[in-house]
Structures are given as C-alpha cells and as structure tokens.
Short mmCIF file of N, CA and C in Angstrom, two decimals:
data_model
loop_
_atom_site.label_atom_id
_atom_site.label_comp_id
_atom_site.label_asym_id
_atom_site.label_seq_id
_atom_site.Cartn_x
_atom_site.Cartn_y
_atom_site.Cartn_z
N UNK A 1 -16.04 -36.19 -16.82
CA UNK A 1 -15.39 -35.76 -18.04
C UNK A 1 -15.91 -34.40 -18.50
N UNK A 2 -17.10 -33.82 -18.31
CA UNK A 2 -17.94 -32.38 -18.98
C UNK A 2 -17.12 -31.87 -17.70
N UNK A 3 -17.06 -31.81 -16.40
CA UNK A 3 -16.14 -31.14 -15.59
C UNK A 3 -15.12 -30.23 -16.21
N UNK A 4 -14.50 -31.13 -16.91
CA UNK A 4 -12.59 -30.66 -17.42
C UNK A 4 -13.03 -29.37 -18.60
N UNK A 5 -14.32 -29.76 -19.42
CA UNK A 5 -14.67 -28.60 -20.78
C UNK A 5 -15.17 -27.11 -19.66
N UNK A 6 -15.96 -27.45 -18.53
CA UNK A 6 -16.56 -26.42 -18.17
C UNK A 6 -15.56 -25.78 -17.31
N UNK A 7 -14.60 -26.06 -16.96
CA UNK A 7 -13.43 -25.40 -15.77
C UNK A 7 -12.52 -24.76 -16.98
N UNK A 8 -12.37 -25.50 -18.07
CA UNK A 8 -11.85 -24.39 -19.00
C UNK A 8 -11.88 -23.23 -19.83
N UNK A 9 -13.65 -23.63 -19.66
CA UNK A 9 -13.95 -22.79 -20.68
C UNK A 9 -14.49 -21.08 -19.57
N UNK A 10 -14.75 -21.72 -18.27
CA UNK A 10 -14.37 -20.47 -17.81
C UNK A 10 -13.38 -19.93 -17.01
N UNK A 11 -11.77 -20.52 -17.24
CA UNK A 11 -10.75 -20.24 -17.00
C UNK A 11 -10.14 -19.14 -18.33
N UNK A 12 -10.49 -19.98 -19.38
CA UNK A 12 -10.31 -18.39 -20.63
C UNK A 12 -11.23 -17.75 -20.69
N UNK A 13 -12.75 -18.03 -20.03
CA UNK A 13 -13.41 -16.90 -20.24
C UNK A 13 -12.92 -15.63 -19.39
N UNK A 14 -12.80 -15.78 -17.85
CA UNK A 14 -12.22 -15.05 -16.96
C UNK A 14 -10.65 -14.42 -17.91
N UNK A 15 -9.88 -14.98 -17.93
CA UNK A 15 -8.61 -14.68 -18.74
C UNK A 15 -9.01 -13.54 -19.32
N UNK A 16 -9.53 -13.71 -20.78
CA UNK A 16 -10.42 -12.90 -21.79
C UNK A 16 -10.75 -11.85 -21.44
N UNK A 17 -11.93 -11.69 -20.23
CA UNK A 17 -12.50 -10.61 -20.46
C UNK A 17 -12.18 -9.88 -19.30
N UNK A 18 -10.82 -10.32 -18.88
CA UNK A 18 -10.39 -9.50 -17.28
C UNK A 18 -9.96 -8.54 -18.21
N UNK A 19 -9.21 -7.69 -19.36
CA UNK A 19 -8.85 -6.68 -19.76
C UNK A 19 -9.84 -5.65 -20.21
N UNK A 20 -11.18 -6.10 -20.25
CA UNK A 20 -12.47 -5.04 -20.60
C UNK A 20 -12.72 -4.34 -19.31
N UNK A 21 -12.95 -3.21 -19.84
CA UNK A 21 -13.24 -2.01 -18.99
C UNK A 21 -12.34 -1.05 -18.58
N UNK A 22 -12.73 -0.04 -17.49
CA UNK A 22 -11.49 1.61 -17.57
C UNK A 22 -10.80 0.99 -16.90
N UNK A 23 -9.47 1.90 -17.27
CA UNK A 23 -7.79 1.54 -17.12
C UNK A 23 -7.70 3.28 -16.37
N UNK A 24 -6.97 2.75 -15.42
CA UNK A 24 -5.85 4.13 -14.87
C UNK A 24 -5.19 4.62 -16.03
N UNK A 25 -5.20 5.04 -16.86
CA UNK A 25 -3.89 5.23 -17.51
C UNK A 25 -2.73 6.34 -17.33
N UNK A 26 -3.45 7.74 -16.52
CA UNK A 26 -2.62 9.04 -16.16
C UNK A 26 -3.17 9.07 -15.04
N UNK A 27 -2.20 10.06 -14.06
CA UNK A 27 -2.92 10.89 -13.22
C UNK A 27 -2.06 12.18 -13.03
N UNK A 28 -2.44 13.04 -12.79
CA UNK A 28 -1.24 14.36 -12.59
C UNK A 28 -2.33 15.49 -11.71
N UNK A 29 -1.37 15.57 -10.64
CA UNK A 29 -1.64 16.52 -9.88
C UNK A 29 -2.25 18.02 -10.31
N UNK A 30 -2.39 18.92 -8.99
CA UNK A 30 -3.20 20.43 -9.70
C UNK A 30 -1.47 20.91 -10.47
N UNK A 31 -0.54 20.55 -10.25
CA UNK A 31 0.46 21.17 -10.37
C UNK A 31 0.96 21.02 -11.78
N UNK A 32 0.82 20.12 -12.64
CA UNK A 32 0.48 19.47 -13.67
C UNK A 32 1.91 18.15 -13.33
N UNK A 33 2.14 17.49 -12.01
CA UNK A 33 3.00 16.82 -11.99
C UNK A 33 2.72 15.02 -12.33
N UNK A 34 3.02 14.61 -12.84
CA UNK A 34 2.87 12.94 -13.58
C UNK A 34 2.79 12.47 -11.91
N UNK A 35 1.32 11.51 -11.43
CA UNK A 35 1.35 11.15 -10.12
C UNK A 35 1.30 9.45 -10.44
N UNK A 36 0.83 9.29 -11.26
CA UNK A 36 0.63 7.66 -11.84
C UNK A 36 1.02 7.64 -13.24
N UNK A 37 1.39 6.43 -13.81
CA UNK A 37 1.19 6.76 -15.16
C UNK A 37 2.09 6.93 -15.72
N UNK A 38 1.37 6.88 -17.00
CA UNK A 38 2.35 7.85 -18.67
C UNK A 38 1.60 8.66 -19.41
N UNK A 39 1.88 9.31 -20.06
CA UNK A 39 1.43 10.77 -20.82
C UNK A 39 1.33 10.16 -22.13
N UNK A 40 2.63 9.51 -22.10
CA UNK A 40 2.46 8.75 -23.46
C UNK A 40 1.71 7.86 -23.86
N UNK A 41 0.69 7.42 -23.03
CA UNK A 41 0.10 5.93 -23.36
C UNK A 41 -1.60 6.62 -23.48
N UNK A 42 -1.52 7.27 -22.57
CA UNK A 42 -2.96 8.23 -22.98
C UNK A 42 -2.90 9.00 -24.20
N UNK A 43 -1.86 9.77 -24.38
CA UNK A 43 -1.89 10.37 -25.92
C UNK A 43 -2.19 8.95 -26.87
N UNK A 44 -1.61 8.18 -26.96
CA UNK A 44 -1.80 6.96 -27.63
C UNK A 44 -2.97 6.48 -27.66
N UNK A 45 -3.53 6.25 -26.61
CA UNK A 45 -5.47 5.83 -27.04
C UNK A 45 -5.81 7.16 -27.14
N UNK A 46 -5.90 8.49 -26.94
CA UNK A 46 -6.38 9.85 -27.70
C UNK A 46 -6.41 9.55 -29.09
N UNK A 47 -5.24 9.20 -29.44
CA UNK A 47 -4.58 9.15 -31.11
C UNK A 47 -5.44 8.16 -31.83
N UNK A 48 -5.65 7.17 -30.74
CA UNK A 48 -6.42 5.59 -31.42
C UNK A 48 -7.63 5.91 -31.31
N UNK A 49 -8.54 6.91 -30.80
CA UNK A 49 -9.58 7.15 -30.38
C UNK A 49 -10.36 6.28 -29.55
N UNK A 50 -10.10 5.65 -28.37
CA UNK A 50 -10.18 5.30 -27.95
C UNK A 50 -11.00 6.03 -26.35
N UNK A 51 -12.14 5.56 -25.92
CA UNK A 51 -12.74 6.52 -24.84
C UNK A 51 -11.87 6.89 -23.65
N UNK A 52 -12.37 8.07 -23.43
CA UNK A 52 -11.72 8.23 -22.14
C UNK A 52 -12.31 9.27 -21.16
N UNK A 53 -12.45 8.67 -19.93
CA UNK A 53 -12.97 9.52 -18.91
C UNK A 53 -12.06 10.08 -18.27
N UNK A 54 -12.91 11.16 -16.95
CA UNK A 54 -11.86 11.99 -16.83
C UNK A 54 -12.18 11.79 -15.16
N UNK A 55 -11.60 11.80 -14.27
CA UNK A 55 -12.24 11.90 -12.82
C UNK A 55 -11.21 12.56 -11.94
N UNK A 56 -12.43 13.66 -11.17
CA UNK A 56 -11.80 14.91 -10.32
C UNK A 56 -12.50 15.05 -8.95
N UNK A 57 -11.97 15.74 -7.65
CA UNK A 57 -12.66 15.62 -6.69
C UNK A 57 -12.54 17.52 -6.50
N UNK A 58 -13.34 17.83 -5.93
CA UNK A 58 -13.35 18.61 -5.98
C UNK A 58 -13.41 19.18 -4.06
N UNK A 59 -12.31 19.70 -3.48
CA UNK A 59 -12.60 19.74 -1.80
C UNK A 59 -13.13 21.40 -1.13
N UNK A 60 -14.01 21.55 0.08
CA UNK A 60 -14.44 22.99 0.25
C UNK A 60 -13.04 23.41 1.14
N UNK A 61 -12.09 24.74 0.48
CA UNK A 61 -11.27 24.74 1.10
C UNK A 61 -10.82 25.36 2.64
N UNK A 62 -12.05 25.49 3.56
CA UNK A 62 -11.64 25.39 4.86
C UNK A 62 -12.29 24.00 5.09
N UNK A 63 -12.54 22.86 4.91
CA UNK A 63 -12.86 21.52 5.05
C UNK A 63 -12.97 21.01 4.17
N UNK A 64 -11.31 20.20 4.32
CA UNK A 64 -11.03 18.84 3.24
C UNK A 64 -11.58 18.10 3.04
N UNK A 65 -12.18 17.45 4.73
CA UNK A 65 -12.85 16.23 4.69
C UNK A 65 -14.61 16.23 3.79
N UNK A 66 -14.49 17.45 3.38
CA UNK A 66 -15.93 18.01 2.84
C UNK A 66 -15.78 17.97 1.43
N UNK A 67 -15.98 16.95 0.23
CA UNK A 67 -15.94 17.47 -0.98
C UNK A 67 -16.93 16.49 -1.84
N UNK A 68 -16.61 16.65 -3.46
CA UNK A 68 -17.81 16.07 -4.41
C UNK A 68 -16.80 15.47 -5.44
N UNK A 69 -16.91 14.53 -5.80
CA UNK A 69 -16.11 13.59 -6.66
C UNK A 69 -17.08 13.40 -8.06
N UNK A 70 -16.26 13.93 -9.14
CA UNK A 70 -17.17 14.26 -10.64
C UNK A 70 -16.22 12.78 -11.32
N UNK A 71 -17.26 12.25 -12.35
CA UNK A 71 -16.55 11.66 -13.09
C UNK A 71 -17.08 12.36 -15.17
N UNK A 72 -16.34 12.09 -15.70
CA UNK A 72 -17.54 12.53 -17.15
C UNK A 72 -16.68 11.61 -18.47
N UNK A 73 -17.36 11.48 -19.62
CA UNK A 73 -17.12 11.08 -21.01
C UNK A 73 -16.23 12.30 -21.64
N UNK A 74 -15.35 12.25 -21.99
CA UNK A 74 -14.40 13.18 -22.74
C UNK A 74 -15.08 13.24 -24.25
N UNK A 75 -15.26 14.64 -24.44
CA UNK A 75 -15.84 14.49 -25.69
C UNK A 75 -15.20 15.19 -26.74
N UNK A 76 -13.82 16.16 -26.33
CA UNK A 76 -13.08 16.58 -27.29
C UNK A 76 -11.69 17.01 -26.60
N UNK A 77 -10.59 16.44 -27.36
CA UNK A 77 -9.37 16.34 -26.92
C UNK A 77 -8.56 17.39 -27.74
N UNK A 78 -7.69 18.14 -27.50
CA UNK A 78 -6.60 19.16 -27.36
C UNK A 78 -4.80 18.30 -27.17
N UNK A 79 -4.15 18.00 -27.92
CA UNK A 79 -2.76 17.66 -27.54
C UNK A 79 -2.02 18.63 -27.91
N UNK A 80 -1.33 19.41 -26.39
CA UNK A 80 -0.44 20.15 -27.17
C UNK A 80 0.95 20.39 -27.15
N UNK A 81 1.44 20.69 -28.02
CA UNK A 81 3.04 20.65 -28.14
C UNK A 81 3.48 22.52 -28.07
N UNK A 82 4.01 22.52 -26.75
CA UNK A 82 4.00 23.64 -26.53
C UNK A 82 6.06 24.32 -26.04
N UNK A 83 6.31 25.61 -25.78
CA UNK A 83 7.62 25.86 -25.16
C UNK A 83 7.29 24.81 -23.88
N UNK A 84 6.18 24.89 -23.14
CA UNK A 84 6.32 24.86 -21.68
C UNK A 84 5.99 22.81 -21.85
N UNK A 85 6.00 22.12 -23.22
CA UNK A 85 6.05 20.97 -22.74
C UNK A 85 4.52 20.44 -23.36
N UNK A 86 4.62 19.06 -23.31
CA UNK A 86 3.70 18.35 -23.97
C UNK A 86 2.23 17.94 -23.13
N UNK A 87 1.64 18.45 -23.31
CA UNK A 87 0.22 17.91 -22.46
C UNK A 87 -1.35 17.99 -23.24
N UNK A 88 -2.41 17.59 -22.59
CA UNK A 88 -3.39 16.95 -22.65
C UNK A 88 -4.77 17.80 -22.66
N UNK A 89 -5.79 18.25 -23.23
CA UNK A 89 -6.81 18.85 -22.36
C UNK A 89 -8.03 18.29 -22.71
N UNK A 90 -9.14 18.19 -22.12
CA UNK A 90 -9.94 17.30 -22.27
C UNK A 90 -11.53 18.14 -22.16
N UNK A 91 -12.42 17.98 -23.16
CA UNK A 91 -13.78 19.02 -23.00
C UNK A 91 -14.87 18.69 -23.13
N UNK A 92 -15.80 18.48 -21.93
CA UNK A 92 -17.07 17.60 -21.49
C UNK A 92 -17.98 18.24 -22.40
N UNK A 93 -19.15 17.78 -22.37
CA UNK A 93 -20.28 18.29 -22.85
C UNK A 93 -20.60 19.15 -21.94
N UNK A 94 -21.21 20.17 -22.03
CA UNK A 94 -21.97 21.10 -20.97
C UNK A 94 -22.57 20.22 -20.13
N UNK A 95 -22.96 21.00 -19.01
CA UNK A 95 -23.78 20.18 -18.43
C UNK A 95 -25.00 21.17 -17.75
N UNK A 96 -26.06 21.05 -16.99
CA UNK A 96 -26.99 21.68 -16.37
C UNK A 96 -26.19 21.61 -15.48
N UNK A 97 -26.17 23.57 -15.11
CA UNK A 97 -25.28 24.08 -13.34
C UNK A 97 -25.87 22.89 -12.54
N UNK A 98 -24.94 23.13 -11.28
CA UNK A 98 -25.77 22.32 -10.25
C UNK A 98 -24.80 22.71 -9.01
N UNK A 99 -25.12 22.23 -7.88
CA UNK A 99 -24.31 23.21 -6.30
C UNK A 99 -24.76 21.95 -5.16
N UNK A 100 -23.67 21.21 -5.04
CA UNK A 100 -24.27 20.69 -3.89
C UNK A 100 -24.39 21.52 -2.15
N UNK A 101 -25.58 20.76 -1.84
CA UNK A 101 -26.17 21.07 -0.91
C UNK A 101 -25.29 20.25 0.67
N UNK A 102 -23.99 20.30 0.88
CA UNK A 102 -23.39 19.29 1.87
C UNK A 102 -24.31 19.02 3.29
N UNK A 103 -24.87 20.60 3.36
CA UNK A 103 -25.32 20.27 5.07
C UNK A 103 -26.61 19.22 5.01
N UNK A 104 -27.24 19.62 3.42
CA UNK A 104 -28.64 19.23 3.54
C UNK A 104 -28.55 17.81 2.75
N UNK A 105 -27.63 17.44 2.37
CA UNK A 105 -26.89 15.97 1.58
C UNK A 105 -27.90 15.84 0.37
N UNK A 106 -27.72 16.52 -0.34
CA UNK A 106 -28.16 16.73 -1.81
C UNK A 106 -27.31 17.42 -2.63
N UNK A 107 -27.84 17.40 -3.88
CA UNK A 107 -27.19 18.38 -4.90
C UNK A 107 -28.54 18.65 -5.65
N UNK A 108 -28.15 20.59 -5.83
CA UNK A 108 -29.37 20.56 -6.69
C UNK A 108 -29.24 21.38 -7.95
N UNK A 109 -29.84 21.36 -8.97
CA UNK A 109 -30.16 22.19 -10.25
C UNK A 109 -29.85 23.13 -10.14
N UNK A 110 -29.27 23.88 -11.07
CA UNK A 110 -29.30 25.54 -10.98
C UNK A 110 -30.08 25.94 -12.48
N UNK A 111 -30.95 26.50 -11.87
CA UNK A 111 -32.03 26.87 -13.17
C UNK A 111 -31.06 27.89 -13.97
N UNK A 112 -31.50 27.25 -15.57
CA UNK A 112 -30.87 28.18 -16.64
C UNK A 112 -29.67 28.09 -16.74
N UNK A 113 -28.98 27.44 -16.51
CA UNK A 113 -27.11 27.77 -16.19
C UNK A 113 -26.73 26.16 -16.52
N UNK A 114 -25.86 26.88 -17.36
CA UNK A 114 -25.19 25.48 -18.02
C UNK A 114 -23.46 25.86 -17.72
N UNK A 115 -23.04 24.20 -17.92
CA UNK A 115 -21.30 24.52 -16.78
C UNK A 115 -20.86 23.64 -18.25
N UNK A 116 -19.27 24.51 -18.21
CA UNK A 116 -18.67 23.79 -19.27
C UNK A 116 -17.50 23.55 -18.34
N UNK A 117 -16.65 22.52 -18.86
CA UNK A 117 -15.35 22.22 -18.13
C UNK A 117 -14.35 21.93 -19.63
N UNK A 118 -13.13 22.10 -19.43
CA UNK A 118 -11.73 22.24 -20.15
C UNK A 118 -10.84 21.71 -18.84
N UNK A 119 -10.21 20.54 -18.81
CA UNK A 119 -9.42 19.94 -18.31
C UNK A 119 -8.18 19.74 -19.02
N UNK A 120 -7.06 19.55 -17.90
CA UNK A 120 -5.79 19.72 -18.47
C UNK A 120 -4.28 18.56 -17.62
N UNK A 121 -3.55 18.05 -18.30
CA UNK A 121 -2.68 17.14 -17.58
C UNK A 121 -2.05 18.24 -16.88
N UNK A 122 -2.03 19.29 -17.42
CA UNK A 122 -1.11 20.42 -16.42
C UNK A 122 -1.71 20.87 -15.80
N UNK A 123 -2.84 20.30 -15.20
CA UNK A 123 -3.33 21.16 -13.62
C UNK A 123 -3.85 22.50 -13.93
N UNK A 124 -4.18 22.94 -14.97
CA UNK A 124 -4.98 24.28 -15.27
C UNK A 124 -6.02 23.58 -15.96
N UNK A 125 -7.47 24.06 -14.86
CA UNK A 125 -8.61 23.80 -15.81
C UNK A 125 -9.50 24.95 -15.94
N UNK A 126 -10.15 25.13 -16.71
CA UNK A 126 -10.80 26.00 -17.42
C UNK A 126 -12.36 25.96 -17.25
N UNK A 127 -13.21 26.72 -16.68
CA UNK A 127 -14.60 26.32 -16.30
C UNK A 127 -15.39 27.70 -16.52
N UNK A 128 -16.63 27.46 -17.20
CA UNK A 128 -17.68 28.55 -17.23
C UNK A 128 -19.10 28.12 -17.33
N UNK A 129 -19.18 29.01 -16.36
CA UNK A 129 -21.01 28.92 -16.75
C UNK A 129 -21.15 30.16 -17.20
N UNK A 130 -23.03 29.68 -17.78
CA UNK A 130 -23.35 30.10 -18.77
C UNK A 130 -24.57 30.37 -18.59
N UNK A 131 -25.47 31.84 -19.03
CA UNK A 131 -27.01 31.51 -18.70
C UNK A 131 -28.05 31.09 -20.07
N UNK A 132 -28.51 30.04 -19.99
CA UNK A 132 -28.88 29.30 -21.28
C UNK A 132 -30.03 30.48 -21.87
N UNK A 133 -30.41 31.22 -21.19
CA UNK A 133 -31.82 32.09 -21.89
C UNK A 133 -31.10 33.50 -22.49
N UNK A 134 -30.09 34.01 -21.69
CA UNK A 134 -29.60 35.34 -22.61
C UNK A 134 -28.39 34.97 -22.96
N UNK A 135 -27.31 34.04 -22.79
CA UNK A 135 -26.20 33.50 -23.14
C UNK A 135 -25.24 34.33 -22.44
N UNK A 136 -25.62 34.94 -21.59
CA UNK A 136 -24.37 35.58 -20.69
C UNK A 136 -23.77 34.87 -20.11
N UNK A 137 -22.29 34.96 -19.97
CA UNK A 137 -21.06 34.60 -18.93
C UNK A 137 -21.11 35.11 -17.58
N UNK A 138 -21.52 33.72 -17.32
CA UNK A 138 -21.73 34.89 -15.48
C UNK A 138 -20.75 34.07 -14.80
N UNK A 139 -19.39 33.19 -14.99
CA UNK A 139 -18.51 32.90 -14.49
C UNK A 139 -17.76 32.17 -15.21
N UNK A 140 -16.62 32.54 -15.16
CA UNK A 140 -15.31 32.07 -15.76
C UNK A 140 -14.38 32.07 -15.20
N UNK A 141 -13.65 30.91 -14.73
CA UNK A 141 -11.95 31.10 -13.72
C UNK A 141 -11.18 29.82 -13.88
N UNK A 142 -9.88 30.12 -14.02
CA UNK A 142 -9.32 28.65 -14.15
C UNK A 142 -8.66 28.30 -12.74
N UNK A 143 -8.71 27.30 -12.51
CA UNK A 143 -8.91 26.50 -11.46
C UNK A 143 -7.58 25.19 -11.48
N UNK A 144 -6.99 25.13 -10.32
CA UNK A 144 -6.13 23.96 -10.64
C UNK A 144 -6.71 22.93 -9.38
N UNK A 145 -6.12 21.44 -10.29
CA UNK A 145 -7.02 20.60 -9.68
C UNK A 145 -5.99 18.89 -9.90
N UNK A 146 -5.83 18.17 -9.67
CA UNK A 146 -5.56 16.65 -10.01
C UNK A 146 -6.68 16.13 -10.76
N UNK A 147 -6.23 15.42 -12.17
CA UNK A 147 -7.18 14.62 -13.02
C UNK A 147 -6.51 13.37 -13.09
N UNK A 148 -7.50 12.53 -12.70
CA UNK A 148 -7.33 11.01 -13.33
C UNK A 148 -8.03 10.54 -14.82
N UNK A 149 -7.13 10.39 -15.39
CA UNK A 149 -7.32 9.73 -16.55
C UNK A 149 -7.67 8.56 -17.20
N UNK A 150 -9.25 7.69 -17.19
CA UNK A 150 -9.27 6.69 -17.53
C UNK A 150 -9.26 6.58 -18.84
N UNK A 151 -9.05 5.26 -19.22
CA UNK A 151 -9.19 4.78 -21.18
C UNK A 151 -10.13 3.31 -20.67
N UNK A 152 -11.16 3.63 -21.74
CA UNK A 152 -11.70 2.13 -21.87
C UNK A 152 -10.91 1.06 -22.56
N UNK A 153 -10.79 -0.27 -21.78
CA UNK A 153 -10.39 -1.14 -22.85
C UNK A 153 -11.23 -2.33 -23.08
N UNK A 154 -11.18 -2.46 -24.08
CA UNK A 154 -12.15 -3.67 -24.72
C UNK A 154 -11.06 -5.01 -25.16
#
C-alpha cells in the first residue's frame, strides 16, 4: 500500500520539475535569419525579466573543424523597433581578454584587457577590447555570427 503514495509522489514530482531550467527559445543565424524559434516569445521573457543566456561558437576561418563555444548571463537588453525590423541585442559583463591556445589545448589570460560583447538577433555583433590600465581601445569590429537564445524557466 506505501508503494502506490511513493510512485506518485514521484510521478508529479518528475511532471513538476521537468519545466525548470534553460529553454531554446531563439536562434538566428550570422545573417540575422529566425533558425529555431520565435522572436516573440524571447521578447516576452525580456519584457517579464526573465534570465537569459546567450550561446555562440565561434570557428578559425581556414578550419571549421577548429573552434571555441562561449556561453554568458545577459546582463542588459536593447529591443528594437527599427525601419529595418524588430530585433534583440544582448550585453555581457566585460570580461578578462583571453585567446585560446588550440595547438597547445588551453586558453589563456590576456593581461590588462578586458572584452565587451553586444549581441544581436540580426547577426551583427559588436565587440571591444579594452586596456584596463590606460582605458584605450585597442579593438573594435562588428562581427556576424549565429546566437542561441536561452530563457530560464522555473
């Protein structure tokens, strides 16, 4: 008879808590083309404030099979309503530079240099480093790329 309470109670537990955690919710190519997804449902947890990560791969372009897969916490969102159409941009915390090392299978520090990223559903992203001791711009270029768009759900 305790059988029948304990098979149920983790039949709704499973139930329950299968919807916690990140959701696909977008994806759009470097081109800014909709590859998964809706635009609308991510603006919607943006709106609800609701978390959202961002995940990009990044490939060396004479070897595809060669690249570094970033994931990060979105820490400030951009919606914009524009001529060219409705989209998304998304802006990490800085981070400490860093350069992976492929041949030597590491990644390492780049002293003094801090990297900002500006991500976008339209495939234009926006990236600079920075040198943290005199505050010079020692690189800035926008870059197109595919972003996946997660939302936490609880």
């Amino acid at each position: 008879m305790k059988t029948f309470p304990i098979l149920l109670f983790l039949l709704l537990s499973t139930v329950g808590f299968s919807q916690v955690g990140w959701k696909l919710v977008y994806e759009n190519d470097a081109e800014g083309n909709t590859v998964n997804g809706d635009l609308d449902e991510l603006i919607w947890a943006i709106q609800h404030g609701e978390p959202v990560r961002i995940y990009y791969n990044s490939k060396k372009p004479n070897d595809p099979d060669t690249y570094v897969e970033h994931t990060a916490l979105v820490k400030f969102f951009t919606i914009l309503n524009s001529p060219d159409g409705r989209f998304v941009t998304a802006q990490i915390d800085p981070i400490v530079g860093q350069i992976p090392q492929f041949d030597q299978g590491h990644v390492l520090l780049k002293e003094n240099l801090e990297w900002s990223l500006i991500t976008s559903t339209n495939g234009k992203n926006d990236t600079m480093t920075r040198n943290v001791i005199t505050g010079e711009i020692v690189g800035h270029q926008i870059r197109s790329w595919g972003t996946k768009w997660f939302v936490e759900k609880k």
